[in-house]
Every structure is written in C-alpha cells, then in structure tokens.
Coordinates of C-alpha atoms in Angstrom, one line a residue:
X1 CA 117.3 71.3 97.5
X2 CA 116.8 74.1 99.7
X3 CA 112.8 74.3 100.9
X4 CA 111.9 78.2 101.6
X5 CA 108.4 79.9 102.5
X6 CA 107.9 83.5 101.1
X7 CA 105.4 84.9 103.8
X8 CA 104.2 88.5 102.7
X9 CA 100.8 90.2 102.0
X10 CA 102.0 92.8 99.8
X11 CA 102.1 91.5 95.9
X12 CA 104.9 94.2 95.5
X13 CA 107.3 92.1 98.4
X14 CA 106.7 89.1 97.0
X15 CA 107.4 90.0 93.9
X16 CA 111.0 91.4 95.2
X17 CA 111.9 88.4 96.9
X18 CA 110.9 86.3 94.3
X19 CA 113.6 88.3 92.3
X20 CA 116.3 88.2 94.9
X21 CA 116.3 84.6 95.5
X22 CA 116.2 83.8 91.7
X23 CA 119.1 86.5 91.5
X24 CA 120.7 84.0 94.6
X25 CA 120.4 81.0 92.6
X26 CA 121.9 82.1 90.0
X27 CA 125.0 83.9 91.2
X28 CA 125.1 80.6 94.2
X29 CA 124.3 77.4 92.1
X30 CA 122.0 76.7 94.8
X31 CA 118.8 74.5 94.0
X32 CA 115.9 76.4 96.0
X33 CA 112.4 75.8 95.5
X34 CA 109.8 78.3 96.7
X35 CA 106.4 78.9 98.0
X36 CA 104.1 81.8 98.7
X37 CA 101.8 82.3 101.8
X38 CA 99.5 85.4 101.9
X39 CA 99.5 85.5 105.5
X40 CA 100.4 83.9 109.0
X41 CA 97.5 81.7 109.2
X42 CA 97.6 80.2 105.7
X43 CA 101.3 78.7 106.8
X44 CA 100.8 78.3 110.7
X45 CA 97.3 76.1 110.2
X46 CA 99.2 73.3 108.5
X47 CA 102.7 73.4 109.1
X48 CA 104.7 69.9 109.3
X49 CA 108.6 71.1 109.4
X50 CA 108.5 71.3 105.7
X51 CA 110.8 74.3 105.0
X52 CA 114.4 74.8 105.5
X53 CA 114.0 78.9 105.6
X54 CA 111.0 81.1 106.2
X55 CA 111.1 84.7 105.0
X56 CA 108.0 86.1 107.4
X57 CA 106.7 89.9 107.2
X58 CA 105.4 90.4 110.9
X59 CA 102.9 92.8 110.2
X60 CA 100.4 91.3 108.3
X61 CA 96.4 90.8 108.0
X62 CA 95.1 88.4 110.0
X63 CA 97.8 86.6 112.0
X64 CA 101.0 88.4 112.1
X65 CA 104.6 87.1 111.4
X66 CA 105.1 86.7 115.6
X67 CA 102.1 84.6 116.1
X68 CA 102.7 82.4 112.9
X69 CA 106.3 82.4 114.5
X70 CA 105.4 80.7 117.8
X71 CA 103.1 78.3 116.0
X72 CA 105.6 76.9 114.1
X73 CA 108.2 76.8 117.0
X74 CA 106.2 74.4 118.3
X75 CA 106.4 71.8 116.0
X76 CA 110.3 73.2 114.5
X77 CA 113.1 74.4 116.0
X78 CA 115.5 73.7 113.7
X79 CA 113.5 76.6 110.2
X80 CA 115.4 79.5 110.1
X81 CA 112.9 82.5 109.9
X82 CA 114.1 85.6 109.2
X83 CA 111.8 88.5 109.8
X84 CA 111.0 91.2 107.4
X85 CA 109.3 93.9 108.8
X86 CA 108.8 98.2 108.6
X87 CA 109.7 98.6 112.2
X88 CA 113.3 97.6 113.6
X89 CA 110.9 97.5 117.3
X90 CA 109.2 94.4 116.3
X91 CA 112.2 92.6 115.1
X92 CA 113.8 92.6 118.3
X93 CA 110.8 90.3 119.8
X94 CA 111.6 87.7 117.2
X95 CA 114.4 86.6 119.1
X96 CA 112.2 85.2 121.4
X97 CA 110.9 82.9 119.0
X98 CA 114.5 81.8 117.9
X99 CA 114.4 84.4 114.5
X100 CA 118.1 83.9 112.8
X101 CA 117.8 87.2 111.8
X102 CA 115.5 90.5 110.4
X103 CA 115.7 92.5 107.2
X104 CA 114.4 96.0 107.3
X105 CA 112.1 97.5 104.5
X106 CA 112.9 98.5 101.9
X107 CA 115.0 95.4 101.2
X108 CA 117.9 96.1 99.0
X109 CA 119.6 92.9 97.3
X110 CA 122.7 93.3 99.2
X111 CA 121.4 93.3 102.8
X112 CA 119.1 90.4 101.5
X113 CA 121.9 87.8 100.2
X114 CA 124.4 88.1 103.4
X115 CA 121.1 87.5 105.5
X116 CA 119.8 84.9 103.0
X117 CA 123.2 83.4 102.9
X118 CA 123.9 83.0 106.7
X119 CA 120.6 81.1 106.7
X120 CA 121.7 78.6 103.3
X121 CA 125.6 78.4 105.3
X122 CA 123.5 77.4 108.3
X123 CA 121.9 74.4 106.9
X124 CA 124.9 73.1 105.3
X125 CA 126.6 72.9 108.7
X126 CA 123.3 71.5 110.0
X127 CA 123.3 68.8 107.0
X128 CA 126.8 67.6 108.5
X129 CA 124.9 65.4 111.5
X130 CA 126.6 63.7 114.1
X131 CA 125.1 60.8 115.5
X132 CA 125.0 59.1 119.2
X133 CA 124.3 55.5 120.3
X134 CA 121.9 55.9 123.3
X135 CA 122.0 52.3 125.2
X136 CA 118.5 50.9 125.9
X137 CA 117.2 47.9 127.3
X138 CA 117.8 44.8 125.4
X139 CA 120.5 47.1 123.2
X140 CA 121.7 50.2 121.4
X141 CA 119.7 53.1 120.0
X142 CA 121.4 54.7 117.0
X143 CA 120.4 58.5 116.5
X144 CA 120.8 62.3 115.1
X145 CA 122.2 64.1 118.0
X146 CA 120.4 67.1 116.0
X147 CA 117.4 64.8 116.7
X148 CA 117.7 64.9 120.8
X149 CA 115.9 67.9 122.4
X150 CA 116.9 67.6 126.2
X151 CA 118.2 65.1 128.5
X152 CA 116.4 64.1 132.0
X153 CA 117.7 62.7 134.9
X154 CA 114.9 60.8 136.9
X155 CA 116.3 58.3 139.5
X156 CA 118.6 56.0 138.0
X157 CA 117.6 56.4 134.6
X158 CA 118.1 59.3 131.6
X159 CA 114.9 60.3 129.5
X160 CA 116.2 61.4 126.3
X161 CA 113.7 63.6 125.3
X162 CA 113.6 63.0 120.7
X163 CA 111.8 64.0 117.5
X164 CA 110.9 60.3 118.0
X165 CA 109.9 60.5 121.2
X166 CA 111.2 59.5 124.9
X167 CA 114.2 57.3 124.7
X168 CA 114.5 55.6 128.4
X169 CA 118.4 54.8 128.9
X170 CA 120.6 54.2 132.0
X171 CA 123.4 56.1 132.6
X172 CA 124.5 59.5 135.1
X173 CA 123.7 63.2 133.8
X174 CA 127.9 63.6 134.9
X175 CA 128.6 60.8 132.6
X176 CA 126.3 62.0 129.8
X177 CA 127.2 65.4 130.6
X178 CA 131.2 64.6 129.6
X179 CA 130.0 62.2 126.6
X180 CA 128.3 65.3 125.2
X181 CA 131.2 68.2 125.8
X182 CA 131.9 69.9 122.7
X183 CA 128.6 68.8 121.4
X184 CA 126.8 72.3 122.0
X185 CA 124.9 70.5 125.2
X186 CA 124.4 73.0 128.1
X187 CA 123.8 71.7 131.5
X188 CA 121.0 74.0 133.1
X189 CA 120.4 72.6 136.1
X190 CA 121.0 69.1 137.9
X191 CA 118.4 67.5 136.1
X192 CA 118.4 68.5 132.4
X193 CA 121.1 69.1 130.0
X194 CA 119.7 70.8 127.2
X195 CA 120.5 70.8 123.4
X196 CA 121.2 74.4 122.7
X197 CA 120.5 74.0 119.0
X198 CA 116.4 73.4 120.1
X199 CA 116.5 76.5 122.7
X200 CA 113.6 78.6 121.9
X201 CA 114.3 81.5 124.2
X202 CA 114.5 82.0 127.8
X203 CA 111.8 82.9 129.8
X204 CA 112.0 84.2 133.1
X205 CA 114.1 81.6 134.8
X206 CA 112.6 78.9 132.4
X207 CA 114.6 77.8 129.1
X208 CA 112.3 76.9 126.2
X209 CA 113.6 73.6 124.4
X210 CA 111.3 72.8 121.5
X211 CA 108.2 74.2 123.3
X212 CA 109.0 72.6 127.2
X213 CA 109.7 74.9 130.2
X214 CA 112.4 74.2 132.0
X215 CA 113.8 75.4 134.9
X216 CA 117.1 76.7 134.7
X217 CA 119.2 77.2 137.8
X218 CA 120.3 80.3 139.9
X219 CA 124.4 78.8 139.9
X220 CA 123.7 77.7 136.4
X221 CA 122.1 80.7 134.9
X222 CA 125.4 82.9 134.0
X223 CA 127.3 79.9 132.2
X224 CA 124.1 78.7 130.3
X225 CA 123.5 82.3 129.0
X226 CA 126.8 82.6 128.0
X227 CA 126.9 79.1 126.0
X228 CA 123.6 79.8 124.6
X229 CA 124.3 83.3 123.6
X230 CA 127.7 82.1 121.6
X231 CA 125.9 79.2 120.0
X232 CA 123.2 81.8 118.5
X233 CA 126.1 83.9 117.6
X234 CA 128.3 81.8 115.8
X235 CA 124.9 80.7 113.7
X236 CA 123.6 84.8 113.2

C-alpha cells in the first residue's frame, strides 16, 4: 500500500488529482490510499512519518507548501513531496527542503504520472533495505542502514546517529568509511560520514542530515557535492 497526502486549497485541484491518481491505479495495479489536507498547517501540526508521497501546493492560505515542507523535514526525510505550484520561481526553493520534484499548473495527466511514477519507483527501491550489524558493548546491533542518519567520530568511539536513537560502537571512521563504500555514505569531513539518502540540503558550508548542521569541509566540499548531487539525480 502506497500512503499519499493530497495538499491543496482549491476544491477544483483536488478534485484533479483525485482523478489522476485513481486514473494511476488503474492503468499501474498499484494499491494507493489517499488523504486530503486543506492547507499546510492542517498536515504540518500532527505529522508522524505517515505518508509515503506528499502532493503539496506551495501557495496556499495560511501556511504555505514551503513552511509545511520544513516541518515535516524535521521529523522525515525519507516522504517524497513533490510541489505543485503556479510559479516555476518557487519550485526551485523546494530543493532546499529535499522536494523530489514540482509539477506546474495546469497539471496535465501526462506530466503528472512520469512525476507520480518516479516518486512510486522510488519507494520500491527504498522497500529493498539493506541492513548493517553495528557492534556494541556486550554484542551486535542489527539495523536498516536506511535507518542510520550520520556517523560520528568522537575519540575512540563511533556515534551512529538512528531513527532509534544514538547507537555508541567502537570502531575507526576509515574502517567504517570502507565498510560503507558503495552504500551511498559520503564522508564530509573527518568526523562525520553522512547518509546521503537523509541530506536535507546544504547550507552555507553546513550539510543538513535529518534536521542537524554539520560542517562540511573545504577539501571535502567538491567530492561531497558531487556524490550528493548524483544520488538526488539518479532518485529525480
């Protein structure tokens, strides 16, 4: 079952992507439930990771697709939102908050199902999990590697930084940092090597992994820019 949120204020909009998902369902096989929010505030105030997609107008009432977007970031990196918006200008900025993509008005069903469908591909691939033993004291720590944010170096130890919380676990960033190759882990500077898959956005010289600042770098910028700028492309 794939989870989406329709977030629009105009009836009319809704009513259209109502249409075009049912019209995806159909012509996919898909199972997709939906649900309808008014406006950014009436999804933002309560949101628990519950979607898989979230169709988001930006301009809207009384909190606008952007805020709502930055809210949510905060508690899910992993929801695809893809923007829906009058003004091409706006949808740029969503990239900041990790948008997959943005669908201009007036929507035709076309542009709507390759956009719609990038987002469905991406969450098979993201059903297909790898997982990691992290060692611990006392033993082993199985886990989602989907489910690791960032790892820290601090002394002699590596702070694995989880949707469950901080994992403590002895090793070197080198070692962990060769353990995770091909993993789409970017090293950003000589204490954290970042999951790129929970990379909000960059910020000045600061990466933004599921809502922490951290510094990237100067020798390290170009390569993690590069890596991260693939990894979003290959999932656009």
């Amino acid at each position: 079952m794939i989870r989406i949120a329709i977030v629009e204020d105009e009836e009319s909009y809704i009513s259209i992507l109502k249409e075009y998902v049912e019209r995806y369902k159909e012509e996919s096989g898909e199972q997709i439930e939906v649900t309808i929010y008014h406006d950014g505030d009436e999804i933002a105030a309560f949101y628990r990771a519950q979607f898989d997609i979230i169709l988001m107008d930006i301009e809207m009432k009384f909190i606008n697709g952007m805020t709502a977007a930055e809210e949510i970031r905060k508690v899910d990196t992993a929801v695809s939102i893809i923007f829906i918006t009058n003004a091409p200008q706006y949808a740029i900025r969503g990239y900041e908050v990790g948008a997959l993509d943005y669908i201009l008005k007036p929507v035709s069903y076309f542009t709507f199902s390759q956009k719609f469908g990038r987002a469905v591909a991406k969450i098979k691939k993201r059903s297909s999990r790898k997982r990691i033993t992290i060692p611990v004291k006392g033993g082993v720590m199985r886990m989602e590697l989907s489910d690791v944010y960032y790892i820290e170096s601090e002394g002699h130890n590596l702070i694995y930084h989880t949707k469950e919380g901080s994992v403590v676990s002895s090793g070197t960033m080198k070692s962990v940092e060769t353990a995770m190759e091909g993993m789409d882990f970017s090293r950003i500077n000589k204490c954290y090597l970042v999951n790129l898959e929970h990379v909000d956005g960059v910020q000045d010289k600061y990466a933004v992994v599921h809502g922490d600042r951290l510094l990237i770098s100067r020798p390290r910028t170009k390569q993690f820019m590069q890596e991260l700028t693939r990894y979003w492309g290959e999932r656009s």
